[in-house]
Short mmCIF file of C-alpha atoms and ligand atoms in Angstrom, two decimals:
data_model
loop_
_atom_site.label_atom_id
_atom_site.label_comp_id
_atom_site.label_asym_id
_atom_site.label_seq_id
_atom_site.Cartn_x
_atom_site.Cartn_y
_atom_site.Cartn_z
CA MET A 250 0.00 0.00 0.00
CA ASP A 251 1.09 3.54 -0.49
CA LEU A 252 1.31 5.01 2.93
CA SER A 253 3.63 7.79 2.03
CA HIS A 254 2.42 10.95 3.65
CA GLY A 255 0.27 11.78 0.67
CA HIS A 256 1.38 15.35 0.17
CA THR A 257 5.06 14.56 -0.45
CA GLY A 258 4.30 12.33 -3.41
CA SER A 259 6.99 9.81 -2.41
CA ARG A 260 5.94 6.20 -2.97
CA ARG A 261 8.11 4.25 -0.55
CA SER A 262 6.81 1.05 1.05
CA TRP A 263 5.04 1.64 4.28
CA ALA A 264 5.69 0.22 7.72
CA GLU A 265 3.61 0.20 10.88
CA PRO A 266 4.41 3.26 13.04
CA TYR A 267 5.32 1.07 16.04
CA LYS A 268 7.51 -1.86 16.96
CA ILE A 269 6.40 -4.94 18.85
CA LYS A 270 7.33 -5.25 22.52
CA MET A 271 5.23 -8.27 23.54
CA VAL A 272 3.79 -11.10 21.47
CA GLU A 273 0.80 -13.38 21.85
CA HIS A 274 1.10 -16.78 20.23
CA LEU A 275 -1.46 -17.90 17.69
CA ARG A 276 -2.62 -21.50 17.58
CA MET A 277 -3.00 -23.19 14.22
CA THR A 278 -5.85 -25.70 13.97
CA THR A 279 -6.53 -28.50 11.52
CA HIS A 280 -9.42 -28.59 9.09
CA GLU A 281 -11.01 -31.44 11.08
CA GLU A 282 -10.76 -29.48 14.33
CA ARG A 283 -12.41 -26.48 12.70
CA VAL A 284 -15.24 -28.55 11.20
CA ARG A 285 -15.99 -29.87 14.68
CA ALA A 286 -15.66 -26.46 16.33
CA MET A 287 -18.00 -24.83 13.79
CA ALA A 288 -20.65 -27.51 14.26
CA GLU A 289 -20.43 -27.14 18.04
CA ALA A 290 -20.78 -23.38 17.62
CA GLY A 291 -24.03 -23.82 15.68
CA PHE A 292 -22.47 -22.20 12.59
CA ASN A 293 -22.27 -18.90 14.43
CA THR A 294 -18.77 -17.43 14.66
CA PHE A 295 -19.78 -15.59 17.86
CA LEU A 296 -20.06 -18.96 19.58
CA LEU A 297 -16.56 -20.17 18.75
CA PRO A 298 -13.99 -20.27 21.56
CA SER A 299 -11.20 -17.88 20.56
CA SER A 300 -8.66 -20.65 21.24
CA GLU A 301 -9.95 -22.27 18.02
CA VAL A 302 -9.41 -19.12 15.95
CA TYR A 303 -6.27 -18.34 13.95
CA ILE A 304 -6.83 -14.76 12.71
CA ASP A 305 -9.66 -13.09 14.56
CA LEU A 306 -11.52 -10.52 12.47
CA LEU A 307 -14.81 -10.86 14.33
CA THR A 308 -14.72 -7.28 15.51
CA ASP A 309 -12.58 -4.21 16.04
CA SER A 310 -14.33 -3.73 19.36
CA GLY A 311 -12.16 -4.03 22.47
CA THR A 312 -9.58 -5.97 20.44
CA SER A 313 -6.97 -3.25 19.96
CA ALA A 314 -3.40 -3.54 21.20
CA MET A 315 -2.68 -0.93 23.85
CA SER A 316 0.55 1.04 23.72
CA ASP A 317 3.30 0.92 26.35
CA ARG A 318 2.07 4.32 27.52
CA GLN A 319 -1.45 3.00 28.00
CA TRP A 320 -0.12 0.00 29.96
CA ALA A 321 1.91 2.38 32.09
CA GLY A 322 -1.33 4.30 32.67
CA ILE A 323 -2.96 1.08 33.88
CA MET A 324 -0.44 1.05 36.73
CA LEU A 325 -1.51 4.57 37.66
CA GLY A 326 -5.10 3.51 38.29
CA ASP A 327 -6.65 5.37 41.20
CA GLU A 328 -9.25 2.89 42.37
CA ALA A 329 -11.07 5.23 44.71
CA TYR A 330 -14.82 4.66 44.51
CA ALA A 331 -15.52 8.35 44.08
CA GLY A 332 -13.61 11.12 42.34
CA SER A 333 -10.74 8.99 40.97
CA ARG A 334 -8.06 11.20 39.44
CA ASN A 335 -8.26 9.06 36.30
CA TYR A 336 -11.83 10.30 35.83
CA PHE A 337 -10.54 13.86 35.67
CA HIS A 338 -7.88 12.86 33.12
CA LEU A 339 -10.58 11.29 31.02
CA GLU A 340 -12.77 14.34 31.39
CA ASP A 341 -9.89 16.50 30.11
CA ALA A 342 -9.25 14.18 27.16
CA VAL A 343 -12.94 14.13 26.14
CA HIS A 344 -13.19 17.86 26.56
CA SER A 345 -10.07 18.62 24.51
CA HIS A 346 -10.72 16.16 21.69
CA TYR A 347 -14.52 15.93 21.49
CA GLY A 348 -15.36 19.32 22.97
CA TYR A 349 -18.51 18.45 24.94
CA LYS A 350 -19.23 19.99 28.32
CA HIS A 351 -20.33 17.01 30.44
CA LEU A 352 -18.87 13.51 30.63
CA ILE A 353 -20.81 10.54 31.97
CA PRO A 354 -18.60 7.43 31.80
CA THR A 355 -20.20 4.06 31.02
CA HIS A 356 -18.90 0.50 30.87
CA GLN A 357 -19.13 0.53 27.04
CA GLY A 358 -21.08 2.12 24.20
CA ARG A 359 -24.41 0.42 24.80
CA GLY A 360 -24.40 1.66 28.40
CA ALA A 361 -24.36 5.20 27.01
CA GLU A 362 -27.06 4.33 24.45
CA HIS A 363 -29.22 2.97 27.23
CA LEU A 364 -28.94 6.15 29.30
CA LEU A 365 -29.54 8.46 26.33
CA SER A 366 -32.57 6.46 25.15
CA GLN A 367 -34.09 6.36 28.64
CA ILE A 368 -33.73 10.08 29.28
CA CYS A 369 -34.82 11.32 25.84
CA ILE A 370 -37.29 8.88 24.29
CA LYS A 371 -40.92 8.39 25.28
CA SER A 372 -43.38 5.84 24.01
CA GLY A 373 -44.48 6.57 20.43
CA ASP A 374 -41.43 8.67 19.57
CA VAL A 375 -39.55 8.25 16.31
CA VAL A 376 -35.74 8.35 16.18
CA PRO A 377 -34.19 8.91 12.76
CA GLY A 378 -30.65 7.78 12.08
CA ASN A 379 -28.18 7.25 9.24
CA MET A 380 -28.69 3.48 9.12
CA TYR A 381 -29.31 1.49 12.24
CA PHE A 382 -26.76 0.00 14.55
CA THR A 383 -27.94 -3.13 16.38
CA THR A 384 -27.56 -2.04 20.01
CA THR A 385 -28.46 1.61 19.32
CA LYS A 386 -31.77 0.68 17.68
CA HIS A 387 -32.52 -1.92 20.32
CA HIS A 388 -32.20 0.62 23.14
CA GLN A 389 -34.36 3.10 21.25
CA GLU A 390 -37.04 0.41 20.92
CA LEU A 391 -36.79 -0.67 24.57
CA ALA A 392 -37.47 2.97 25.50
CA GLY A 393 -40.66 2.94 23.38
CA GLY A 394 -39.30 4.56 20.23
CA THR A 395 -39.20 3.49 16.60
CA PHE A 396 -36.08 3.82 14.47
CA ARG A 397 -36.36 5.36 10.98
CA ASP A 398 -33.51 5.11 8.49
CA VAL A 399 -32.71 8.41 6.76
CA ILE A 400 -29.36 7.50 5.22
CA ILE A 401 -28.82 8.28 1.51
CA ASP A 402 -29.80 5.50 -0.93
CA GLU A 403 -26.18 4.98 -2.03
CA ALA A 404 -25.45 3.46 1.40
CA HIS A 405 -27.68 0.52 0.56
CA ASP A 406 -25.88 -0.14 -2.70
CA PRO A 407 -22.65 -2.09 -2.16
CA GLN A 408 -21.45 -1.12 -5.65
CA SER A 409 -21.92 2.64 -5.36
CA THR A 410 -18.56 4.36 -4.98
CA PHE A 411 -19.96 7.60 -3.57
CA PRO A 412 -17.27 8.89 -1.14
CA PHE A 413 -19.63 9.79 1.73
CA LYS A 414 -22.11 6.92 1.87
CA GLY A 415 -22.76 7.66 5.55
CA ASN A 416 -24.53 10.93 4.73
CA VAL A 417 -28.05 11.69 5.89
CA CYS A 418 -30.59 12.24 3.08
CA LEU A 419 -32.01 15.67 3.91
CA GLN A 420 -35.14 15.00 1.81
CA LYS A 421 -35.89 11.80 3.73
CA LEU A 422 -35.35 13.67 7.00
CA SER A 423 -37.60 16.59 5.99
CA ARG A 424 -40.32 14.19 4.87
CA LEU A 425 -40.13 12.34 8.17
CA ILE A 426 -40.39 15.58 10.17
CA GLU A 427 -43.43 16.53 8.11
CA GLU A 428 -45.00 13.09 8.47
CA VAL A 429 -44.67 12.55 12.22
CA GLY A 430 -44.12 16.09 13.53
CA ALA A 431 -40.97 17.45 15.18
CA GLU A 432 -42.50 17.01 18.65
CA ARG A 433 -42.38 13.23 18.22
CA ILE A 434 -38.69 13.26 17.24
CA PRO A 435 -36.59 13.67 20.39
CA TYR A 436 -33.29 13.51 18.52
CA LEU A 437 -31.51 12.30 15.42
CA SER A 438 -28.86 9.67 15.94
CA LEU A 439 -25.91 10.52 13.68
CA GLU A 440 -23.36 7.76 13.29
CA THR A 441 -19.88 8.57 12.06
CA ASN A 442 -18.22 6.03 9.78
CA VAL A 443 -21.43 4.04 9.54
CA ASN A 444 -20.68 0.52 10.69
CA MET A 445 -23.54 -1.37 9.01
CA ALA A 446 -22.96 0.42 5.69
CA GLY A 447 -19.37 -0.83 5.62
CA GLY A 448 -17.56 1.78 7.70
CA GLN A 449 -18.63 4.62 5.40
CA PRO A 450 -18.08 8.25 6.43
CA CYS A 451 -20.28 11.34 6.51
CA SER A 452 -19.01 14.60 5.03
CA LEU A 453 -18.68 17.64 7.24
CA GLU A 454 -20.94 19.53 4.87
CA ASN A 455 -23.67 16.94 5.38
CA ILE A 456 -23.16 16.88 9.16
CA ARG A 457 -23.46 20.68 9.24
CA GLU A 458 -26.63 20.71 7.10
CA THR A 459 -28.25 17.82 8.96
CA CYS A 460 -27.66 19.49 12.32
CA ALA A 461 -28.97 22.82 10.99
CA LEU A 462 -32.16 21.18 9.71
CA CYS A 463 -32.74 19.36 13.01
CA HIS A 464 -32.01 22.39 15.16
CA GLU A 465 -34.37 24.53 13.06
CA HIS A 466 -37.13 22.16 14.19
CA GLY A 467 -35.97 21.94 17.80
CA ILE A 468 -34.66 18.40 17.30
CA ALA A 469 -31.38 17.51 19.04
CA VAL A 470 -28.58 15.63 17.30
CA PHE A 471 -26.53 13.04 19.15
CA LEU A 472 -23.48 11.66 17.50
CA ASP A 473 -22.50 8.03 17.69
CA ALA A 474 -18.84 8.96 17.92
CA THR A 475 -17.60 5.37 18.11
CA ARG A 476 -15.53 5.72 14.91
CA ALA A 477 -15.51 9.52 14.57
CA VAL A 478 -11.71 9.66 14.35
CA GLU A 479 -11.81 7.31 11.35
CA ASN A 480 -14.51 9.53 9.84
CA ALA A 481 -12.27 12.57 10.40
CA TYR A 482 -9.50 10.84 8.44
CA PHE A 483 -11.81 10.38 5.44
CA ILE A 484 -12.95 14.01 5.65
CA LYS A 485 -9.31 15.10 5.54
CA HIS A 486 -8.65 13.03 2.42
CA ARG A 487 -11.94 13.28 0.56
CA GLU A 488 -13.57 16.63 1.36
CA SER A 489 -12.18 19.76 -0.18
CA GLY A 490 -11.10 22.43 2.27
CA TYR A 491 -10.00 19.94 4.94
CA GLU A 492 -6.74 18.59 3.51
CA ASP A 493 -4.61 20.88 5.67
CA LYS A 494 -6.57 20.46 8.89
CA THR A 495 -5.42 18.07 11.59
CA ILE A 496 -7.48 15.05 12.61
CA SER A 497 -8.04 16.77 15.98
CA GLU A 498 -9.38 19.93 14.36
CA ILE A 499 -11.75 17.97 12.13
CA LEU A 500 -12.98 15.82 15.03
CA LEU A 501 -13.72 18.91 17.11
CA GLU A 502 -15.58 20.49 14.22
CA VAL A 503 -17.71 17.35 13.69
CA CYS A 504 -18.68 17.32 17.36
CA SER A 505 -19.24 21.07 17.53
CA TYR A 506 -22.48 20.92 15.50
CA THR A 507 -24.05 18.25 17.69
CA ASP A 508 -25.56 18.23 21.18
CA GLY A 509 -23.62 15.33 22.58
CA CYS A 510 -22.48 11.81 21.78
CA THR A 511 -22.53 8.20 22.77
CA MET A 512 -19.17 6.51 22.50
CA SER A 513 -17.87 2.98 22.47
CA ALA A 514 -14.25 3.67 23.39
CA LYS A 515 -13.49 0.05 22.49
CA LYS A 516 -12.96 1.20 18.90
CA ASP A 517 -11.30 4.56 18.12
CA SER A 518 -9.96 5.08 21.65
CA LEU A 519 -7.74 1.97 21.60
CA VAL A 520 -8.93 0.35 24.82
CA ASN A 521 -10.32 -3.07 25.62
CA ILE A 522 -13.30 -1.78 27.58
CA GLY A 523 -15.04 1.53 28.18
CA GLY A 524 -17.40 4.14 26.82
CA PHE A 525 -19.13 7.38 27.64
CA LEU A 526 -22.06 9.65 27.12
CA ALA A 527 -21.09 13.28 26.56
CA LEU A 528 -23.63 16.10 26.66
CA ASN A 529 -23.74 19.87 26.41
CA ASP A 530 -27.11 20.44 28.07
CA ASP A 531 -26.89 20.88 31.86
CA HIS A 532 -30.36 19.52 32.57
CA LEU A 533 -29.93 16.38 30.44
CA ALA A 534 -26.51 15.79 32.00
CA GLU A 535 -28.08 15.91 35.44
CA GLU A 536 -30.68 13.33 34.42
CA ALA A 537 -27.97 11.11 32.96
CA ARG A 538 -25.92 11.38 36.16
CA ASN A 539 -28.99 10.38 38.16
CA LEU A 540 -29.56 7.34 35.99
CA VAL A 541 -25.95 6.20 35.58
CA VAL A 542 -25.79 5.24 39.26
CA VAL A 543 -28.69 2.81 38.73
CA TYR A 544 -27.24 0.94 35.77
CA GLU A 545 -23.50 1.53 35.50
CA GLY A 546 -21.91 2.88 38.68
CA LEU A 547 -21.12 6.20 40.29
CA HIS A 548 -20.92 9.13 37.85
CA THR A 549 -17.14 9.31 38.23
CA TYR A 550 -16.50 5.74 37.05
CA GLY A 551 -19.65 4.47 35.28
CA GLY A 552 -18.69 0.81 35.32
CA MET A 553 -14.98 1.24 34.64
CA ALA A 554 -12.00 0.75 36.90
CA GLY A 555 -9.82 3.81 37.44
CA ARG A 556 -7.08 2.16 35.38
CA ASP A 557 -9.46 1.67 32.44
CA MET A 558 -10.29 5.37 32.46
CA GLU A 559 -6.57 6.23 32.46
CA ALA A 560 -5.87 3.92 29.51
CA MET A 561 -8.78 5.50 27.68
CA ALA A 562 -7.62 9.05 28.36
CA ILE A 563 -4.22 8.16 26.89
CA GLY A 564 -5.79 6.18 24.02
CA ILE A 565 -7.92 9.16 22.97
CA GLY A 566 -4.75 11.22 22.60
CA GLU A 567 -3.06 8.49 20.54
CA SER A 568 -6.12 7.93 18.35
CA VAL A 569 -5.93 11.37 16.75
CA GLN A 570 -2.23 11.11 15.85
CA TYR A 571 -1.94 11.15 12.08
CA ASP A 572 0.63 8.31 11.88
CA HIS A 573 -1.69 6.03 13.79
CA ILE A 574 -4.89 6.66 11.87
CA HIS A 575 -3.06 6.69 8.54
CA ALA A 576 -1.59 3.23 9.17
CA ARG A 577 -4.85 1.92 10.62
CA ILE A 578 -6.97 2.85 7.60
CA GLY A 579 -4.04 2.01 5.29
CA GLN A 580 -4.02 -1.58 6.51
CA VAL A 581 -7.75 -1.91 5.82
CA GLU A 582 -7.21 -0.43 2.34
CA TYR A 583 -4.37 -2.86 1.66
CA LEU A 584 -6.63 -5.83 2.43
CA GLY A 585 -9.51 -4.38 0.41
CA ASN A 586 -7.42 -3.52 -2.64
CA ARG A 587 -5.93 -6.99 -2.81
CA LEU A 588 -9.42 -8.51 -2.72
CA ILE A 589 -10.65 -6.12 -5.41
CA GLU A 590 -7.66 -7.05 -7.61
CA ALA A 591 -8.61 -10.71 -7.22
CA GLY A 592 -12.20 -9.98 -8.33
CA VAL A 593 -13.82 -10.62 -4.93
CA PRO A 594 -17.04 -8.58 -4.52
CA ILE A 595 -16.68 -6.19 -1.59
CA VAL A 596 -18.44 -3.01 -0.49
CA GLN A 597 -16.81 0.03 -2.05
CA PRO A 598 -15.34 2.47 -1.37
CA ILE A 599 -13.24 0.61 1.20
CA GLY A 600 -14.40 1.65 4.66
CA GLY A 601 -12.57 2.48 7.85
CA HIS A 602 -12.73 -0.49 10.19
CA GLY A 603 -12.99 -3.49 7.94
CA ILE A 604 -13.75 -5.08 4.63
CA PHE A 605 -17.29 -6.17 3.91
CA LEU A 606 -17.69 -9.07 1.50
CA ASP A 607 -20.84 -8.81 -0.58
CA ALA A 608 -22.19 -12.27 0.20
CA ALA A 609 -25.16 -11.87 -2.13
CA ARG A 610 -22.79 -11.50 -5.10
CA PHE A 611 -20.21 -13.93 -3.72
CA LEU A 612 -22.85 -16.67 -3.44
CA PRO A 613 -25.56 -15.92 -6.01
CA ASP A 614 -26.89 -19.48 -5.80
CA ILE A 615 -27.70 -19.41 -2.09
CA PRO A 616 -31.16 -17.91 -1.52
CA ARG A 617 -31.50 -15.12 1.04
CA GLU A 618 -33.68 -17.39 3.23
CA GLN A 619 -30.57 -19.54 3.71
CA PHE A 620 -28.52 -16.65 5.09
CA PRO A 621 -25.64 -16.51 2.58
CA ALA A 622 -23.54 -14.16 4.75
CA GLN A 623 -23.86 -16.42 7.79
CA ALA A 624 -22.99 -19.41 5.61
CA LEU A 625 -19.97 -17.65 4.11
CA SER A 626 -18.54 -16.63 7.48
CA ALA A 627 -18.94 -20.22 8.74
CA ALA A 628 -17.24 -21.63 5.64
CA LEU A 629 -14.40 -19.10 5.78
CA TYR A 630 -13.64 -20.19 9.32
CA VAL A 631 -13.69 -23.89 8.42
CA GLU A 632 -11.45 -23.37 5.41
CA SER A 633 -8.88 -21.08 7.00
CA GLY A 634 -9.38 -20.42 10.72
CA VAL A 635 -10.18 -16.77 9.92
CA ARG A 636 -13.11 -15.57 12.02
CA ALA A 637 -15.44 -13.01 10.39
CA MET A 638 -19.07 -12.20 11.13
CA GLU A 639 -22.44 -11.84 9.46
CA ARG A 640 -23.90 -8.39 8.79
CA GLY A 641 -27.09 -9.09 6.89
CA ALA A 642 -30.52 -10.60 7.52
CA VAL A 643 -29.53 -12.33 10.76
CA SER A 644 -28.23 -9.06 12.23
CA VAL A 645 -31.28 -7.07 11.14
CA GLY A 646 -33.81 -9.42 12.74
CA ARG A 647 -37.57 -9.51 12.25
CA ASP A 648 -40.22 -6.95 11.45
CA HIS A 649 -41.87 -6.15 14.80
CA GLU A 650 -45.32 -5.93 13.27
CA THR A 651 -45.40 -8.94 10.93
CA GLY A 652 -42.85 -11.14 12.71
CA GLU A 653 -41.29 -11.90 9.31
CA ASN A 654 -37.55 -11.92 8.65
CA ILE A 655 -36.32 -8.69 7.07
CA TYR A 656 -33.98 -9.16 4.11
CA PRO A 657 -31.94 -5.95 3.84
CA LYS A 658 -30.25 -4.94 0.59
CA LEU A 659 -26.88 -5.47 2.24
CA GLU A 660 -26.06 -9.10 2.93
CA LEU A 661 -22.47 -8.81 4.09
CA VAL A 662 -19.66 -10.64 5.82
CA ARG A 663 -17.53 -8.29 7.88
CA LEU A 664 -13.79 -8.79 8.21
CA THR A 665 -13.07 -6.31 10.96
CA ILE A 666 -9.50 -5.28 11.59
CA PRO A 667 -8.38 -4.84 15.21
CA ARG A 668 -6.12 -1.81 15.65
CA ARG A 669 -2.36 -2.36 15.88
CA VAL A 670 -2.78 -6.15 16.24
CA TYR A 671 -2.10 -7.93 12.94
CA THR A 672 0.63 -7.44 10.36
CA GLN A 673 0.53 -7.21 6.60
CA ALA A 674 1.47 -10.91 6.42
CA HIS A 675 -1.73 -11.77 8.30
CA MET A 676 -3.65 -9.70 5.76
CA ASP A 677 -2.04 -11.72 2.94
CA VAL A 678 -3.20 -14.99 4.52
CA VAL A 679 -6.73 -13.60 4.80
CA VAL A 680 -6.71 -12.61 1.12
CA GLU A 681 -5.53 -16.06 0.02
CA SER A 682 -8.23 -17.79 2.10
CA ILE A 683 -11.02 -15.67 0.68
CA VAL A 684 -9.80 -15.87 -2.91
CA GLU A 685 -9.73 -19.67 -2.66
CA LEU A 686 -13.31 -19.78 -1.44
CA HIS A 687 -14.38 -17.32 -4.10
CA ARG A 688 -13.00 -19.69 -6.76
CA GLU A 689 -14.96 -22.59 -5.30
CA PRO A 690 -18.19 -21.18 -3.90
CA GLU A 691 -19.76 -24.65 -3.93
CA ARG A 692 -17.86 -25.26 -0.69
CA VAL A 693 -20.38 -23.00 1.01
CA VAL A 694 -23.80 -24.38 1.82
CA GLY A 695 -26.92 -22.49 2.96
CA LEU A 696 -28.09 -22.54 6.58
CA GLU A 697 -31.35 -22.61 8.49
CA MET A 698 -31.80 -21.10 11.93
CA THR A 699 -32.40 -23.71 14.63
CA TYR A 700 -32.37 -21.41 17.67
CA GLU A 701 -33.33 -17.77 17.74
CA PRO A 702 -32.77 -15.67 20.87
CA LYS A 703 -35.20 -12.89 21.75
CA HIS A 704 -32.73 -9.98 21.71
CA LEU A 705 -29.94 -9.17 19.20
CA ARG A 706 -30.23 -12.65 17.73
CA PHE A 707 -26.99 -12.59 15.72
CA PHE A 708 -24.91 -12.92 18.89
CA GLN A 709 -26.33 -16.26 20.01
CA ALA A 710 -28.47 -17.77 17.21
CA ARG A 711 -27.67 -21.33 16.11
CA PHE A 712 -27.87 -22.76 12.62
CA ALA A 713 -27.70 -26.03 10.73
CA PRO A 714 -26.81 -26.70 7.10
CA VAL A 715 -29.84 -27.10 4.84
CA VAL A 716 -28.29 -29.96 2.97
CA GLY A 717 -26.77 -31.99 5.75
CA ALA A 718 -23.62 -33.91 5.10
CA GLU A 719 -22.50 -32.12 1.97
CA VAL A 720 -21.74 -28.97 3.85
CA LEU A 721 -18.26 -27.74 4.60
CA ARG A 722 -16.58 -30.68 2.97
CA ARG A 723 -13.36 -29.91 1.21
CA SER A 724 -14.20 -30.11 -2.45
CA GLY A 725 -12.78 -33.27 -3.96
CA GLN A 726 -12.62 -35.07 -0.62
CA SER A 727 -15.07 -37.80 0.08
CA GLU A 728 -15.17 -38.02 3.86
CA PRO A 729 -18.50 -36.86 5.30
CA ALA A 730 -18.30 -33.60 7.21
CA ALA A 731 -18.51 -34.04 10.96
CA CYS A 732 -21.35 -31.60 11.22
CA GLY A 733 -24.94 -31.01 10.27
N1 F0G B 835 -22.24 2.05 18.02
C1 F0G B 835 -21.51 1.49 17.03
C2 F0G B 835 -21.41 2.19 15.72
C3 F0G B 835 -20.88 0.26 17.23
O1 F0G B 835 -20.16 -0.27 16.25
C4 F0G B 835 -21.00 -0.37 18.50
C5 F0G B 835 -20.39 -1.67 18.72
C6 F0G B 835 -21.76 0.24 19.49
C7 F0G B 835 -22.36 1.45 19.21
C8 F0G B 835 -21.95 -0.40 20.82
O2 F0G B 835 -20.83 -0.29 21.58
O3 F0G B 835 -20.11 -2.66 21.93
O4 F0G B 835 -19.18 -0.79 23.30
O5 F0G B 835 -21.51 -1.52 23.62
N2 F0G B 835 -19.96 -2.40 17.82
C9 F0G B 835 -19.30 -3.68 17.96
C10 F0G B 835 -19.02 -4.22 16.61
C11 F0G B 835 -20.01 -4.63 18.86
O6 F0G B 835 -18.50 -5.35 16.56
O7 F0G B 835 -19.30 -3.57 15.61
P1 F0G B 835 -20.38 -1.38 22.66
#
């Protein structure tokens, strides 16, 4: 990949902007072991023990490698129940880099989503957003609200190369305000680098206009800032007028138009656990502080140890360093470009946190009712030990009114890249595994769901192959697969 610092025009090879101080051994497994493990996991990669996984691309959440400075910060944990000094460091970091007035720490992102939904949404409300995220939507619904997607149409088209596929469609938003009335819309949930669309960014112009439209109608805007630093990187490189701004300046500008944010620090902020709710409004902040003690912990730790808050404060500072974010997105681009060169259908443009295989095009012969993305992620694991995850019909769930499965336009397998964890050689192995499967798609067999949990079903659902013994057998081999 070309990771030269863009502006200089030099095209030297790139290298990670860090060296390795500690290693964690990876275990290789045999094909037979993986066939057994996959069957025991009910063809759901979430149910695999990580000891059976070779390269783990399940998620970029909580899987980052911390720096030596962050580990040093861990030793400086002030584990006082109240008023830990690490809380104040975190407050400073959030204030300087995100700009919001009040910080309410939470154990992770969904803790913040829970608080925000409970304090803002009442039964019958409608919450628009630029595509749903699973936990965000679920908390909105538990609070009595209904989610409405107002993302631009390009986001639902895996082949559209529009550079800001995370943008809000202002026409859809205006129509919604007209249809339900601004008084039934407590806030708009604005996700940066939209996860379910493939890690696709919003432009600053669109963020500005969306916030202006909402504020004109008295509707608040809360950012899902989980991957806002990655979004800032794309703004710098794709939006004119921002090429000379720093990542920090862009991030602050993004946040400045909004009324607060929910944050899963397990992504951008380079920590293994943590999150926060940040708010500008004094009254809302007071309500959130009242509620956080019920669900998370005291308002100066919110479910985190002092050491976790210190690591997060340091991680926030590291996350906005250009070298870091450049190499992080560069690694994702390297993987994506190699797959594109090999003719593998992926969501384009390449997003920030991972590569999304277009399972519908990868496996045109597997009907949507047989969950092609789930089937592909199961087969990829069996063939190579690479763990990916489904982001399609299983993740979306059922229509609340009809009880029927929803089949979204995007039926994807997500290969999510943990930050600072794997090398380019690991990426090469991933490419080879996928290309092999792409050449022989008959190795993948459709699935049916045999167990469906009530909430966020993709985490714990179980499946079985629709055609029994033929599944997951190495093509050309005659032994029956030990699954099904
Ligand atoms: N918002 C976004 C955009 C997310 O991607 C996530 C988590 C959350 C909120 C919830 O945060 O996990 O800290 O409670 N995404 C993970 C993923 C689970 O794998 O994409 P959390």
